Tab-separated table of C-alpha atoms in Angstrom:
chain	number	residue	atom	x	y	z
N	1	MET	CA	89.985	121.466	115.666
N	2	ILE	CA	88.312	121.893	112.497
N	3	ALA	CA	84.523	122.815	112.629
N	4	THR	CA	82.260	119.891	112.244
N	5	SER	CA	78.889	119.023	110.977
N	6	VAL	CA	76.305	116.163	111.939
N	7	TYR	CA	76.914	115.505	108.124
N	8	GLU	CA	80.517	113.776	109.311
N	9	CYS	CA	78.964	111.247	111.422
N	10	MET	CA	78.554	107.827	110.051
N	11	LEU	CA	77.379	104.169	110.457
N	12	LEU	CA	80.383	101.809	110.566
N	13	THR	CA	79.659	98.385	109.839
N	14	LEU	CA	81.910	96.412	111.508
N	15	PRO	CA	83.035	92.568	110.447
N	16	LYS	CA	80.582	89.931	111.470
N	17	ASN	CA	81.776	86.228	111.681
N	18	HIS	CA	78.773	84.728	111.557
N	19	GLN	CA	78.844	80.754	112.998
N	20	LEU	CA	76.205	78.229	113.919
N	21	ASN	CA	76.933	78.597	117.509
N	22	GLY	CA	76.981	82.368	117.400
N	23	ASN	CA	78.105	85.629	115.734
N	24	LEU	CA	81.473	87.175	116.591
N	25	THR	CA	82.644	90.973	115.999
N	26	SER	CA	86.089	91.876	116.559
N	27	ILE	CA	87.389	95.616	116.726
N	28	THR	CA	91.260	96.412	115.898
N	29	ASN	CA	92.962	99.674	116.490
N	30	SER	CA	92.964	101.748	113.304
N	31	VAL	CA	91.571	98.935	111.142
N	32	GLU	CA	87.462	98.989	111.840
N	33	VAL	CA	87.753	102.489	113.255
N	34	PRO	CA	89.520	105.038	112.022
N	35	PHE	CA	91.574	106.109	115.389
N	36	ASP	CA	93.591	104.384	117.937
N	37	ILE	CA	91.216	103.111	121.175
N	38	LYS	CA	92.717	104.567	124.065
N	39	ARG	CA	89.524	104.231	126.229
N	40	ILE	CA	86.244	101.928	126.453
N	41	TYR	CA	83.190	102.363	128.607
N	42	TYR	CA	79.622	101.392	128.516
N	43	LEU	CA	76.303	102.282	129.869
N	44	TYR	CA	74.061	99.873	131.324
N	45	ASP	CA	70.694	99.971	133.552
N	46	VAL	CA	69.581	103.150	132.071
N	47	PRO	CA	66.211	104.000	133.702
N	48	GLY	CA	63.268	104.141	131.304
N	49	GLY	CA	62.509	107.481	130.035
N	50	ASN	CA	66.009	108.822	131.063
N	51	SER	CA	68.943	110.271	128.807
N	52	ARG	CA	72.847	110.238	128.860
N	53	GLY	CA	75.481	112.370	127.098
N	54	GLY	CA	74.399	115.836	126.838
N	55	HIS	CA	77.796	117.142	126.462
N	56	ALA	CA	80.340	117.902	123.458
N	57	HIS	CA	83.920	117.010	122.884
N	58	LYS	CA	86.638	119.247	121.650
N	59	ASP	CA	88.764	116.728	120.450
N	60	LEU	CA	87.570	113.412	121.585
N	61	TYR	CA	86.515	110.752	118.487
N	62	GLN	CA	83.870	108.418	119.633
N	63	ILE	CA	82.240	105.396	118.450
N	64	MET	CA	78.910	104.093	120.038
N	65	ILE	CA	77.729	100.611	119.464
N	66	ALA	CA	74.401	99.309	120.772
N	67	LEU	CA	75.673	95.933	122.316
N	68	SER	CA	72.285	94.834	123.552
N	69	GLY	CA	68.810	96.528	122.704
N	70	SER	CA	68.690	99.723	121.195
N	71	PHE	CA	68.731	103.580	121.795
N	72	LYS	CA	68.898	106.823	119.863
N	73	VAL	CA	71.830	109.231	119.651
N	74	THR	CA	71.055	112.843	118.548
N	75	VAL	CA	74.006	114.764	117.295
N	76	ASP	CA	74.055	118.607	116.809
N	77	ASP	CA	76.642	120.778	115.103
N	78	GLY	CA	75.099	124.026	116.760
N	79	ASN	CA	72.624	124.725	113.345
N	80	ILE	CA	71.420	121.151	112.687
N	81	LYS	CA	70.459	117.785	114.551
N	82	GLN	CA	70.594	114.444	113.077
N	83	SER	CA	69.355	111.277	114.739
N	84	PHE	CA	70.417	107.734	114.560
N	85	ASP	CA	69.039	104.780	115.934
N	86	LEU	CA	71.299	102.184	117.165
N	87	PHE	CA	70.148	98.445	117.575
N	88	GLN	CA	72.739	96.026	115.701
N	89	PRO	CA	75.864	95.060	117.841
N	90	TYR	CA	77.922	95.015	114.533
N	91	GLN	CA	77.141	98.775	113.744
N	92	GLY	CA	78.869	101.800	115.500
N	93	LEU	CA	78.136	105.216	115.189
N	94	LEU	CA	80.996	107.426	114.635
N	95	ILE	CA	80.908	110.713	116.015
N	96	PRO	CA	83.479	113.426	115.673
N	97	PRO	CA	84.696	116.258	117.785
N	98	GLY	CA	82.749	119.406	118.104
N	99	LEU	CA	79.344	117.818	118.097
N	100	TRP	CA	76.850	117.639	120.776
N	101	ARG	CA	75.070	114.445	121.719
N	102	ASP	CA	72.024	113.216	123.663
N	103	LEU	CA	71.241	109.631	123.963
N	104	ASP	CA	67.558	108.548	124.814
N	105	HIS	CA	65.073	106.095	124.217
N	106	PHE	CA	66.860	103.112	125.815
N	107	SER	CA	65.111	100.205	125.450
N	108	SER	CA	65.065	97.425	128.763
N	109	GLY	CA	68.738	95.883	128.790
N	110	SER	CA	70.316	98.102	126.365
N	111	ILE	CA	73.993	98.356	126.680
N	112	CYS	CA	75.780	101.134	124.804
N	113	MET	CA	79.478	100.680	124.591
N	114	VAL	CA	81.728	103.726	123.643
N	115	LEU	CA	85.328	103.641	122.109
N	116	ALA	CA	87.066	106.701	122.676
N	117	SER	CA	89.966	108.117	120.655
N	118	GLU	CA	91.567	109.881	124.158
N	119	ILE	CA	91.571	108.727	127.742
N	120	PHE	CA	89.286	111.021	130.199
N	121	ASP	CA	89.884	114.800	130.372
N	122	GLU	CA	87.327	116.794	131.779
N	123	ASN	CA	89.037	119.961	129.864
N	124	ASP	CA	87.824	118.486	126.465
N	125	TYR	CA	84.061	118.586	127.564
N	126	PHE	CA	81.298	121.298	126.944
N	127	ARG	CA	78.441	120.497	129.576
N	128	ASP	CA	76.705	123.650	128.828
N	129	TYR	CA	74.831	123.993	125.801
N	130	LYS	CA	75.091	127.765	125.315
N	131	GLU	CA	79.057	127.680	125.768
N	132	PHE	CA	79.226	124.899	123.189
N	133	LYS	CA	77.149	127.344	120.608
N	134	LEU	CA	79.402	130.031	121.581
N	135	TRP	CA	82.490	128.241	120.884
N	136	LYS	CA	81.066	126.650	117.617
N	137	SER	CA	80.086	130.229	116.349
N	138	SER	CA	83.971	131.182	116.642
N	139	LYS	CA	85.264	128.213	114.824
């Protein structure tokens, strides 16, 4: 894994097909996203004031999309933090591996969909911030 920084995160604008009877956004492996999607999951019914995330990945790429409502994603490379407000269902935040992430400020009824480059693997996680910082400093 190459050492990553918060500056490698980027907002992606996904295709939006506007029609009078509603909008449609489609996502195709390795076309709209820079990786093959191997896992999709979504967060919903997050109680007000609660946060999610609180971890980092060694190898996993993710794209987070606010399908409904809004929330804030803060990424941290061990030195610098950067926050992104997600609130459009046709925008996704690309998060490369090697970054700590926290999600908070969920609006009522918000849904966060995550597109992941790998299937779930507990060994890919850092759940302790001090361990993450030690790992980052060794890169």
